[in-house]
Amino acid sequence: MLRPETMNQGNSIMTAMNPCNDGAPRGGRPRAGRIATAAVAAVTLALGACDLTAPSPAQIEDRDIRDPVILDALLTGAESDYGRGLTQMGGGGVVIAGGVLTDELVHSGSWVGLEGPSWGLAGDHWVEAQSRWAEPSRARFTTEHAVELGRDIIENLIGEDPDADPRIARVTFYAGMAHRTLADNFCNVVYDAGPLLPYTDGYLRAIQHYDDAIYRANRRIQAVQADPELDPAAIETAVAAMENLISAARGAMAQTYLIMATEGMGEEFWDRALQNAALVPTDFVWTFRMISGDRNSNRVPAWTRSRTETTMWQTPFGDWGLDVDKPLEGGDPRVAFDAPVEADGSYVVAHDNRRPAWMQRKYTSVGNNFPLVKGTEMRLIEGEVALVRGDWQTAIDKINEIRRHYNDGAGASWWFTALGPEPLDMVSASSLEEAWHALMKERGIELYLEGRRLSDLRRWQTNPGRDMVPFTVVRRDSGEADPWTDPRISVWLRERGETEIPPHEFCLQVSRDEKASNPNIGG
Amino acid sequence: MKIMNDTRNARSRGRSLATVVAMMSALLLLFGPAQLFAQDEPGGVRGQVVEAATGTPLAGAQVLVEGTTRGTMTNRDGQFRIGELRPGTYTVQVRSLGYRTVQQEVRVLPESFTDMELALRVSAVPLDEVVATGQPGPVARREIATSIATIDTRELETAPVNSLSELLQGRAPGVTVMPSGGMPGQGSRIVLRGLGSLQRITQPVIYVDGIRIDNSADTFMDQSSFGGHAWVGLDDITPEDIERIEIVRGASAANLYGTEAAAGVMQIFTKQGQEGIQQFYLRSEAGFADTPRDWWDVGGHSARVDDFYDQYVSTGMQHRQHVSVRGAVDRFNYYASGSYRNVEGVIPNTGLMHAGFRANMNVSPFQDFIFGVSTGFSRRSMDLPYDGDHQFGFTRSALGAPGGVALHPDTSLMLDVGLAASRYTAGARMEWTPGTRWRHALVLGLDFFTSDNTDLRPFGTPTAPDNAGAKANARRIANTYNLDYQGSYRFDLTPDIRSRTSFGIQGYQREINWNWAYGEGWPAPGLETINVAANDTGNEDRVYTEQVGFFLEEQLGYRDFLYVSIAGRLDGHSAAGANERWQLYPKLGVSYLPSEQGLLPDAFGTVRLRAAYGEAGLHPEEFSALRTLIPVAVVPNIAGGIVPGNLGNPDLAPERSREIELGADVGLLNDRVSFEATYYNQRVNNAIFPVMAIPSHGFIQPQVRNVGGLRAQGFELGADAVLVRRPGLNWSVWTNLALHESEVDEFTDETAIPENIFGSQWIRPGAPVAAFFDENDELIGPAYPTRTLSVGTRMGLPGGLSVRALLDHQSGHYVESNTLRELDMAALAADDPTAIFDTPASAYIFAADFWRLREVVVGYTVPAGLYRALPVQSAELNIGGRNLWRSHDYPGIEVEGSYNPSLQRANQTYFGAPLPRQIVVGLSARFGAVDR
């Protein structure tokens, strides 16, 4: 294109080679030219042999992992994957999603993927719903794959007993926990691109893994105790670690049996729940270790504090809990919260510029560990089984046992906000119904934001029954619970063909990605 | 088996380096310390080039001695001098854009200079203009079957621009520059012929003097805290050092570059030394930028605009200094320069500093060999506020949008964001022309880029955890090595048919390393390094990329009016799947000049018809073809872990773009009017697109497969008319027009689903790439312009005055304003917090059509009499303005400001600042004596 500023005035090097070279010959070296060409051809051929496999020190190819040197990383990664599914993806993982779907939290931000569950609509189509399903699904695969591959490496490449390896025992436990994450939170479970299965299938698989974990931990104990080369201190340490793992597995089994029993999977499970719970002391705690990195950081503070995407305002826990800015008003410190106010006394609003920002204080840092099994919950399990059998006084006693445990200071853990509160009051009841209310309230408080509320509310619809479930949806100042008033949600309701306020859901949906891509679900 | 990535890394790099060294050694041995000095004492030629019609001396005309590597350009008096020629008879060729090439025989005698005078006639179509991009060596335009845009920046030295991106705006049809906002230093997206991919980032490949440079926009930081500011490597190049830019826009022209170039190629040629002229050049410029109040108006969506404007918006000062020297001594020529510019923004905490140095040297130890070295260094740093969608963003806070915590804009200004980068490029070039038939050229290049990006919340900032401060710092290092060999052999098959066989090899290797650290919680004010923070964490990543390609082209030319070429490139890329590593890209082209054949009446002037078909590729993202596990963060007291990563796809092939291009270049009315018209039709049949992996399988990242498709077509027109041409008075107008449309094809895999890019933008079959859709999935329109038009004029007036102007227009596309949505949310929330949800998302999608007066420059050539006593060759004063006027219906802040250009397919706005008006006054002067 000819324009004054598009003149070619190229440099003397690149354009000095006149392509119309038909002027007077200048001499030259044609033979040298052919030699040069031949040399280039030879180098070209040599370069052509390269395979262009660019190295990647940041990734490991699948073909390289069946190697003993990878074992620790394989098993550590599996454990890490489990933790990631709890609070990381999809707007705070299953913990936050379950929180807004139940009555632990109210959505107070801009994420539609949390707004829907906050109205009681789990939904499978939101962007967040895809990762909420995907991460725990991967965790299930990763933990089971790690156990399988790890056992193969230890047995066939190292030549040792894989069931006596403490790492295998530990990851086996987390394989069980991965199944629990799916079963506790989702309406269905899916494994390895198979069909939709009832969520209760996940409990059966979890129990198997807990059992295997206990077996392997015991094998480990036997092995170290029989090892003549270990000194007593090392044996003691190794045994203690495995006994801790066994307690955790027992506690997890107690949790799972309770759920299974409630779901009507077998009357014998009530006793199994009791038996396992009895083996876990009240002061026992097993947490998932969160770290201040990106992958396994505890993201609950981000979604409940720094971003104020959710709030405790208008939840029963907000009523029960301790406002640390108003300690004289009392409240349970296990569900303490910050509720800052403006100069005029009005509450500081959350990210939606509307609802007050009542920020939970159970997790205040990305490094706060996440409780998975607690001895205090075992007492609640015992109390609940007693309630099922009509013994409401035992249930009350168990609740008070927990409260005395905290009042005594023994076992006070990081989540007990010791801000100088009054001791926890003892509870009382005069009827079975009152005792149920007390236990359900106590359980909600004790397990607040531990990813357990959703499965509790779901199973309590069965036992003690739908009418007893302590749950109301309050989202508007007027007390109405009407998702049709939110255009972002009403659009989706219309797509589903709904014409009324649908029933509140008590489980998260398998993601649309899974349904669309899995040929066994119609993908 | 063992995992020894470090060893593999070392071996691979060692192999590559060894190969390069071996090749250099072989070629040096071949070229060798051969004849360095002529056997007879050398002579030379000298003379003057004038315009035939008026006798006006022609400055900047290219004078070449055929059969040698000797050449130069005429000075402002049209004079030239070429020495160090062995005695004999030569053909001297003179070219100048806009004129017909002239050849004249001359005899060179020992120890003397032969005088010549050559006159050039006007020619509107530059048939003999030599271009290099997309060709196996310098080739005359008449032989090329595709369109190539060339931009000569000589007259743009006085353009009021602060970056190369700004320089490119409106200069060539089909080259769309889309800035990200009005803060100094904000990068731009450069899109050639629309988005050519569904998934891949389609930025053109960029070379500077044959050195391939890294042009990634990745800062490795949280983009939202930067407000979508992004880095563009292109802007590291100092505009003052550029002599010429060549751009090839489609696969038919970019075929030579293989699996990298479906999005086009841009070659930047910097200034070199010139024989006969030893010259210092100085340019000093100062100015200011501002924004009128109504440019912040946001269509009435905020009641705080006046307060915001009065308190925070001001005039930003800027200045630019550039000095260079160029010349030649015997067989050695040189160019060296230094530049510095400092630009203040119109809102607080915004500014740009850019300093650069360059040195180019060439030596011709003997007549048919030349060796050159080019080096350049650039340092840029930007200050920015938090902006974009960040809840603590400055503009958001000031205009009243909701945030996570109520934040005063002064508090937001406590948050400091800085982007800084250094780039060092170096290259060696060797050209050897043994005889009249052979040509060999070798380029070795390296580009070292380092960026240092910081996000600082000082101690006491309310937004930092516990008010104790926090800092994130990211370093990105990109080292690129490239090698380019081209060879050609010409001979006459018959007296009428000439053959040119070209061949070569081209390859590069790139290493990218990111390091990131974060710390929070300082015990006291004044501390700002992460190592003394209470809590800290870090991260690192490394990526390697390799590509190598071989090409072969055969061209037959019939009597200089018909050229037919066929070519192929065999290309391998490390990112492709193992089963699709090597790809063959063919090319076919025809260039026919009926005017040269004598078939057309003289009134038609020059006519060239061209047609081409070519294929080029776009490689997948690195490692997307591999099944991998990902190393993850270390758990305390336990080794780091690995988890499933990418499912992989060994059959993942590079996207293949096929393009047909038809065009015509015509000069009319005695070459006073010219136009270049091109129609293109593109098809991508195997576009890379993510397909959901089945999550329950355990690999949850999407698997990329070649299941997408894209078709596009367009029309480009460049026209130029000389309205007046007289001694002391000339006036020309020009225009560039480009029309483009695209459509996504149906996916070939039913599990592939439309992708939501951002907001209301989707990749959906049957619609343009990244188009906007409403709540009912109805198409609103494309996100990229379907029509671009630029109109310019240039006048040379009596008395040494000159005027230049450029008017720019884009239309046919849409933009989504998150700014207005956020402001409405704040405004409505007070009365009814849910009212915002009654407003559909499509209410915030607006037509993005605009007109903008990009440039106006008035120049005055200072009469020589005023500085006769000084060693000044020429001097010019000028005053220039940029973005002086705009017109659009978009109610937001800036219709051209696109949030987060790293989301390259998105066209979203999120606060930011408008492109400011700029006024600059400058003085240019050339110093030095003319060597007669």
XYZ file of N, CA, C and O in Angstrom, chain A residues 1-3 5-11 13-24 26-27 29 32 35 37 39-40 43-44 47 51-52 54-64 67 70 73 76-77 134 138 140-142 190 192-193 291-292 295 308 354 487-488 513-514 517, chain B residues 1 3 5 9 19 30 60 62 66-67 86 89-90 93 97 124 129-130 138 150 152 154 171 243-244 272 362 429 431 433 438 440 485 490 505 541 544 550 572 574 627-629 631-632 634 636 638-644 676 692 694-698 718-720 734 736 833 837-838:
552
model
N 0.843 -1.191 0.000
C 0.000 0.000 0.000
C 0.873 1.233 0.000
O 1.754 1.375 0.815
N 0.580 2.110 -0.929
C 1.422 3.293 -1.041
C 0.861 4.385 -0.160
O -0.246 4.847 -0.349
N 1.600 4.782 0.825
C 1.305 5.977 1.601
C 2.627 6.575 1.989
O 3.622 5.877 2.051
N 3.846 7.291 4.691
C 4.496 6.656 5.831
C 4.671 5.169 5.669
O 5.014 4.486 6.587
N 4.352 4.640 4.538
C 4.565 3.222 4.341
C 5.608 2.966 3.284
O 5.559 1.996 2.556
N 6.539 3.827 3.199
C 7.630 3.619 2.265
C 8.566 2.590 2.846
O 8.818 2.541 4.030
N 9.103 1.785 1.989
C 10.089 0.825 2.429
C 11.457 1.432 2.282
O 11.914 1.694 1.173
N 12.086 1.684 3.387
C 13.443 2.191 3.328
C 14.345 1.288 4.116
O 15.161 1.712 4.888
N 14.136 0.011 3.897
C 14.782 -1.000 4.717
C 16.274 -0.810 4.891
O 16.934 -0.122 4.125
N 16.764 -1.433 5.913
C 18.166 -1.282 6.229
C 19.018 -1.907 5.137
O 18.575 -2.739 4.359
N 21.259 -3.990 5.175
C 21.578 -5.404 5.213
C 20.485 -6.225 4.557
O 20.711 -6.944 3.610
N 19.290 -6.079 5.080
C 18.236 -6.987 4.658
C 17.809 -6.733 3.229
O 17.245 -7.592 2.603
N 18.006 -5.523 2.736
C 17.537 -5.247 1.377
C 18.670 -5.109 0.386
O 18.449 -4.873 -0.782
N 19.865 -5.231 0.869
C 20.982 -5.055 -0.047
C 21.072 -6.213 -1.012
O 21.660 -6.103 -2.077
N 20.508 -7.311 -0.622
C 20.500 -8.475 -1.494
C 19.464 -8.261 -2.561
O 18.306 -8.497 -2.395
N 19.893 -7.785 -3.690
C 18.980 -7.456 -4.752
C 18.453 -8.734 -5.365
O 19.212 -9.547 -5.872
N 17.157 -8.954 -5.327
C 16.626 -10.194 -5.903
C 16.727 -10.219 -7.407
O 16.655 -11.266 -8.022
N 16.898 -9.062 -8.007
C 17.008 -9.033 -9.471
C 18.471 -8.941 -9.847
O 18.955 -7.954 -10.396
N 19.184 -9.973 -9.495
C 20.646 -9.924 -9.558
C 21.140 -10.240 -10.953
O 21.766 -11.262 -11.190
N 20.838 -9.375 -11.872
C 21.285 -9.661 -13.233
C 22.298 -8.623 -13.709
O 22.481 -8.390 -14.884
N 22.984 -7.973 -12.770
C 24.012 -7.012 -13.122
C 25.318 -7.704 -13.442
O 25.394 -8.922 -13.639
N 26.339 -6.917 -13.518
C 27.651 -7.470 -13.872
C 28.093 -8.466 -12.829
O 27.934 -8.251 -11.638
N 30.324 -10.414 -10.289
C 31.362 -9.887 -9.425
C 32.348 -10.941 -9.046
O 33.052 -10.804 -8.078
N 32.375 -12.026 -9.722
C 33.203 -13.109 -9.211
C 32.420 -13.800 -8.126
O 31.219 -13.687 -8.021
N 32.155 -17.431 -5.395
C 32.627 -18.774 -5.138
C 31.468 -19.756 -5.236
O 30.917 -20.180 -4.222
N 31.942 -22.818 -3.259
C 31.748 -22.603 -1.822
C 30.254 -22.540 -1.489
O 29.821 -22.984 -0.438
N 29.081 -25.987 -1.151
C 29.568 -26.584 0.101
C 28.723 -26.077 1.259
O 28.334 -26.832 2.144
N 25.695 -25.037 1.214
C 24.374 -25.647 1.152
C 24.406 -27.068 1.677
O 23.518 -27.504 2.397
N 26.467 -28.272 3.831
C 26.647 -28.236 5.285
C 25.326 -27.953 5.981
O 24.987 -28.558 6.999
N 24.611 -27.029 5.419
C 23.308 -26.707 6.013
C 22.380 -27.899 5.946
O 21.647 -28.204 6.882
N 23.273 -30.324 8.707
C 22.815 -29.873 10.023
C 21.305 -29.976 10.116
O 20.745 -30.339 11.143
N 20.657 -29.675 9.037
C 19.205 -29.781 9.011
C 18.737 -31.185 9.302
O 17.803 -31.414 10.069
N 19.199 -31.850 12.947
C 18.166 -31.227 13.758
C 16.843 -31.938 13.590
O 16.024 -31.970 14.504
N 13.383 -34.814 18.848
C 11.985 -35.200 19.036
C 11.132 -34.078 19.596
O 9.956 -34.265 19.853
N 11.717 -32.908 19.857
C 10.966 -31.755 20.331
C 10.202 -32.058 21.610
O 9.098 -31.573 21.794
N 9.841 -31.084 24.938
C 10.277 -30.031 25.838
C 10.158 -30.514 27.280
O 9.155 -31.097 27.663
N 11.189 -30.279 28.073
C 11.119 -30.706 29.463
C 10.124 -29.859 30.243
O 9.854 -28.716 29.889
N 9.619 -30.432 31.296
C 8.712 -29.683 32.156
C 8.985 -30.047 33.597
O 8.446 -31.029 34.112
N 9.827 -29.290 34.250
C 10.135 -29.612 35.649
C 8.970 -29.382 36.579
O 9.042 -29.742 37.750
N 7.898 -28.767 36.074
C 6.745 -28.497 36.934
C 5.665 -29.548 36.803
O 4.632 -29.447 37.440
N 5.869 -30.543 35.945
C 4.845 -31.553 35.781
C 5.495 -32.923 35.716
O 6.657 -33.056 35.362
N 4.726 -33.904 36.038
C 5.208 -35.279 35.993
C 4.309 -36.049 35.049
O 3.087 -36.029 35.183
N 4.921 -36.732 34.141
C 4.129 -37.498 33.199
C 3.691 -38.805 33.837
O 4.418 -39.408 34.636
N 2.520 -39.200 33.429
C 1.903 -40.375 34.020
C 2.785 -41.609 33.904
O 2.831 -42.453 34.800
N 3.523 -41.689 32.835
C 4.343 -42.884 32.602
C 5.491 -43.006 33.598
O 6.149 -44.034 33.670
N 5.768 -41.943 34.331
C 6.945 -41.942 35.199
C 6.627 -42.236 36.652
O 7.534 -42.209 37.496
N 7.229 -45.714 40.486
C 8.629 -45.647 40.897
C 8.653 -45.424 42.399
O 7.915 -44.582 42.907
N 8.636 -41.949 43.998
C 7.454 -41.093 43.899
C 6.451 -41.407 44.991
O 5.441 -40.703 45.150
N 5.303 -38.669 47.528
C 4.560 -37.612 46.848
C 3.180 -38.099 46.423
O 2.192 -37.367 46.492
N 1.071 -38.271 49.612
C 0.840 -36.922 50.124
C -0.126 -36.160 49.232
O -1.006 -35.439 49.710
N 0.038 -36.310 47.963
C -0.859 -35.637 47.032
C -2.288 -36.109 47.180
O -3.236 -35.313 47.090
N -16.498 -31.745 41.024
C -15.282 -32.273 40.402
C -14.171 -32.513 41.418
O -13.489 -33.545 41.379
N -12.483 -36.065 42.195
C -11.072 -36.364 41.945
C -10.410 -36.892 43.200
O -9.579 -37.799 43.144
N -11.669 -38.672 45.495
C -12.011 -40.083 45.633
C -11.101 -40.922 44.762
O -10.539 -41.943 45.188
N -10.925 -40.504 43.505
C -10.065 -41.248 42.596
C -8.616 -41.217 43.083
O -7.925 -42.240 43.108
N -8.164 -40.053 43.453
C -6.757 -39.901 43.803
C -6.394 -40.747 45.009
O -5.346 -41.405 45.035
N -21.139 -41.001 41.960
C -20.758 -41.593 40.677
C -19.296 -41.969 40.784
O -18.483 -41.178 41.288
N -15.971 -43.486 38.608
C -15.276 -43.938 37.393
C -16.189 -43.982 36.181
O -16.247 -44.979 35.467
N -16.915 -42.911 35.994
C -17.795 -42.759 34.832
C -18.894 -43.801 34.800
O -19.408 -44.143 33.724
N -2.713 -25.559 55.265
C -1.454 -24.810 55.245
C -1.680 -23.493 54.523
O -2.607 -23.358 53.718
N -0.835 -22.549 54.818
C -0.989 -21.203 54.253
C -0.476 -21.108 52.827
O 0.091 -20.125 52.439
N -2.959 -24.402 47.812
C -3.706 -25.619 47.529
C -4.537 -26.083 48.691
O -5.669 -26.497 48.527
N -16.781 -11.431 52.617
C -18.169 -11.334 53.129
C -19.175 -11.754 52.071
O -20.224 -11.129 51.903
N -26.029 -4.972 51.308
C -27.385 -5.038 51.864
C -27.383 -5.719 53.216
O -27.738 -5.105 54.217
N -34.375 -12.356 40.348
C -34.405 -12.664 38.908
C -33.338 -13.648 38.476
O -33.550 -14.407 37.534
N -32.213 -13.647 39.138
C -31.169 -14.583 38.725
C -31.601 -16.012 39.001
O -31.181 -16.930 38.312
N -21.695 -31.077 34.207
C -20.554 -31.599 33.449
C -20.516 -33.120 33.518
O -20.265 -33.795 32.519
N -20.742 -33.649 34.706
C -20.717 -35.103 34.857
C -21.840 -35.731 34.058
O -21.666 -36.692 33.336
N -21.157 -35.443 30.242
C -20.022 -36.152 29.668
C -20.047 -37.641 29.943
O -19.367 -38.408 29.247
N 12.953 -46.832 35.109
C 12.456 -45.468 34.879
C 12.830 -44.584 36.044
O 12.909 -45.018 37.172
N 12.504 -40.462 37.567
C 12.043 -39.109 37.315
C 13.229 -38.200 37.475
O 13.713 -37.960 38.575
N 13.626 -34.975 35.826
C 13.299 -33.858 34.944
C 14.440 -32.884 34.817
O 14.693 -32.339 33.755
N 16.002 -31.788 31.452
C 16.097 -30.371 31.094
C 17.499 -30.045 30.620
O 17.712 -29.423 29.599
N 23.959 -27.858 19.287
C 23.596 -27.802 17.870
C 23.847 -26.416 17.313
O 24.382 -26.254 16.220
N 33.126 -22.218 6.939
C 32.850 -22.105 5.526
C 33.049 -20.684 5.040
O 33.637 -20.458 3.996
N 15.998 9.736 1.377
C 15.573 8.411 1.807
C 15.414 7.402 0.692
O 14.849 6.329 0.917
N 16.583 4.446 -1.659
C 17.508 3.340 -1.424
C 18.371 3.128 -2.651
O 17.853 2.933 -3.750
N 24.044 -3.800 -7.355
C 23.655 -5.187 -7.565
C 24.865 -6.098 -7.547
O 25.956 -5.747 -7.995
N 24.616 -7.264 -7.016
C 25.676 -8.261 -6.956
C 26.610 -8.063 -5.784
O 27.604 -8.767 -5.651
N 35.187 -2.827 -5.586
C 36.297 -3.210 -6.467
C 36.068 -2.629 -7.850
O 34.941 -2.552 -8.332
N 32.472 -2.927 -13.594
C 31.203 -2.361 -14.045
C 30.068 -2.935 -13.192
O 29.987 -4.145 -12.992
N 29.229 -2.063 -12.736
C 28.126 -2.460 -11.864
C 26.820 -1.874 -12.394
O 26.809 -0.934 -13.182
N 21.036 0.320 -8.666
C 19.569 0.354 -8.652
C 19.108 1.321 -7.567
O 19.610 1.302 -6.448
N 9.871 4.506 -2.290
C 8.450 4.230 -2.251
C 7.676 5.323 -2.954
O 7.861 6.504 -2.682
N 2.547 4.624 -8.199
C 1.664 4.470 -7.043
C 1.789 3.096 -6.399
O 1.599 2.942 -5.205
N 9.337 -2.615 -4.254
C 9.605 -2.546 -2.817
C 9.976 -3.935 -2.328
O 9.336 -4.925 -2.670
N 11.011 -4.007 -1.545
C 11.497 -5.301 -1.080
C 10.936 -5.572 0.310
O 11.013 -4.717 1.194
N 14.651 -11.528 1.212
C 14.093 -10.292 0.625
C 13.584 -10.553 -0.779
O 14.277 -11.103 -1.623
N 3.195 -2.722 5.113
C 4.465 -2.161 5.574
C 4.212 -0.767 6.108
O 3.437 0.002 5.541
N 6.319 2.503 7.268
C 7.597 3.197 7.387
C 7.452 4.233 8.469
O 6.568 5.098 8.395
N 9.542 6.566 9.388
C 10.384 7.776 9.329
C 9.582 9.012 9.677
O 9.990 9.830 10.487
N -2.932 2.267 11.126
C -1.912 2.409 10.076
C -2.093 1.431 8.934
O -1.559 1.665 7.851
N 12.662 1.505 11.991
C 12.718 2.047 10.634
C 11.519 1.584 9.821
O 10.961 2.347 9.045
N 11.124 0.384 10.039
C 10.075 -0.175 9.189
C 9.438 -1.347 9.916
O 10.088 -2.046 10.683
N 19.602 1.171 10.889
C 20.974 0.724 10.726
C 21.824 1.920 10.288
O 21.311 2.984 9.951
N 27.290 -3.183 11.623
C 27.474 -4.091 10.496
C 28.862 -3.892 9.919
O 29.344 -2.774 9.812
N 23.747 -11.502 12.601
C 23.258 -11.811 11.253
C 24.440 -11.933 10.309
O 25.382 -11.148 10.376
N 25.175 -12.568 6.110
C 24.650 -12.731 4.759
C 25.820 -12.941 3.816
O 26.813 -12.215 3.863
N 26.592 -13.753 -0.333
C 26.075 -13.891 -1.688
C 27.223 -14.241 -2.621
O 27.753 -13.380 -3.322
N 23.573 -17.473 -5.747
C 23.385 -17.980 -4.394
C 23.199 -16.849 -3.398
O 23.744 -15.758 -3.550
N 22.898 -16.827 1.046
C 22.731 -17.489 2.335
C 22.598 -16.423 3.404
O 23.334 -15.438 3.392
N 17.782 -19.779 9.222
C 18.659 -19.855 8.058
C 17.810 -19.844 6.798
O 16.798 -20.546 6.704
N 19.133 -18.857 -7.629
C 18.421 -18.316 -8.786
C 19.156 -18.676 -10.063
O 20.381 -18.618 -10.114
N 15.734 -23.306 7.343
C 15.350 -23.876 8.621
C 15.121 -22.732 9.610
O 15.788 -21.697 9.562
N 7.072 -21.838 38.787
C 6.724 -22.706 37.663
C 7.719 -22.471 36.531
O 8.321 -21.388 36.431
N 8.905 -24.930 29.113
C 9.807 -24.891 27.968
C 9.006 -25.135 26.697
O 8.095 -25.950 26.668
N 11.189 -26.619 8.619
C 11.991 -26.618 7.384
C 11.077 -26.185 6.245
O 9.942 -26.626 6.160
N 7.593 -28.814 13.348
C 7.378 -29.596 14.564
C 7.312 -28.682 15.765
O 8.053 -27.689 15.839
N 6.756 -28.625 20.146
C 6.755 -29.462 21.350
C 5.394 -29.557 22.014
O 5.146 -30.473 22.795
N -0.451 -36.515 29.342
C -1.137 -36.898 30.582
C -0.148 -36.668 31.713
O 0.946 -37.240 31.717
N -0.546 -35.854 32.621
C 0.402 -35.461 33.654
C -0.235 -35.520 35.029
O -1.454 -35.518 35.191
N 0.650 -35.562 35.978
C 0.264 -35.320 37.361
C 0.917 -34.020 37.770
O 1.942 -33.632 37.239
N 2.601 -31.619 40.556
C 3.182 -31.484 41.894
C 2.416 -30.406 42.653
O 2.029 -29.388 42.079
N 2.202 -30.632 43.902
C 1.422 -29.683 44.700
C 2.219 -29.233 45.906
O 3.266 -29.783 46.226
N 3.865 -28.382 49.348
C 4.364 -29.269 50.394
C 3.516 -29.133 51.643
O 3.171 -28.039 52.073
N 3.586 -29.460 55.596
C 4.677 -29.417 56.564
C 5.046 -30.795 57.063
O 4.190 -31.613 57.405
N 6.009 -33.275 55.522
C 5.755 -34.364 54.579
C 6.212 -33.882 53.206
O 6.155 -32.726 52.900
N 6.690 -34.774 52.418
C 7.164 -34.384 51.092
C 6.021 -33.810 50.269
O 4.857 -34.035 50.545
N 6.396 -33.077 49.237
C 5.404 -32.524 48.332
C 4.617 -33.632 47.658
O 5.073 -34.754 47.525
N 3.405 -33.322 47.230
C 2.543 -34.338 46.667
C 2.358 -34.202 45.176
O 2.782 -33.223 44.564
N 1.748 -35.225 44.595
C 1.356 -35.168 43.188
C -0.098 -35.594 43.081
O -0.562 -36.468 43.831
N -0.811 -34.966 42.199
C -2.228 -35.265 42.014
C -2.508 -35.297 40.516
O -1.728 -34.759 39.722
N -3.629 -35.914 40.110
C -3.943 -35.937 38.676
C -4.026 -34.533 38.114
O -4.574 -33.627 38.715
N -5.091 -0.859 -2.901
C -4.723 -2.261 -2.722
C -5.918 -2.928 -2.061
O -6.313 -2.563 -0.957
N -15.166 -31.525 28.168
C -15.199 -31.986 29.553
C -14.672 -33.402 29.674
O -15.088 -34.293 28.946
N -14.723 -36.600 32.118
C -15.738 -37.081 33.055
C -15.165 -36.941 34.456
O -14.191 -37.610 34.804
N -15.730 -36.052 35.269
C -15.108 -35.775 36.571
C -14.913 -37.012 37.439
O -13.906 -37.120 38.144
N -15.867 -37.911 37.379
C -15.749 -39.066 38.271
C -14.594 -39.991 37.875
O -14.249 -40.903 38.628
N -14.005 -39.740 36.727
C -12.823 -40.509 36.325
C -11.594 -40.089 37.104
O -10.604 -40.804 37.136
N -11.637 -38.884 37.641
C -10.513 -38.425 38.442
C -9.691 -37.329 37.812
O -8.997 -36.601 38.506
N -6.827 -0.545 0.996
C -5.993 0.600 1.292
C -5.945 1.479 0.060
O -5.648 0.998 -1.033
N -6.242 2.725 0.207
C -6.272 3.619 -0.940
C -5.511 4.885 -0.620
O -5.478 5.342 0.521
N -4.903 5.430 -1.642
C -4.113 6.644 -1.465
C -4.298 7.520 -2.688
O -4.309 7.023 -3.814
N -5.368 9.398 2.390
C -5.324 7.940 2.319
C -6.383 7.358 3.245
O -6.854 8.030 4.165
N -7.758 3.407 5.035
C -7.714 1.965 5.221
C -9.087 1.498 5.663
O -9.664 2.073 6.581
N -32.513 -3.683 47.475
C -31.275 -4.380 47.147
C -31.416 -5.406 46.034
O -30.443 -5.755 45.394
N -31.285 -7.121 40.296
C -31.491 -8.406 39.650
C -32.662 -8.371 38.683
O -32.883 -9.312 37.938
N -33.454 -7.284 38.745
C -34.499 -7.136 37.749
C -33.937 -6.653 36.429
O -34.623 -6.709 35.411
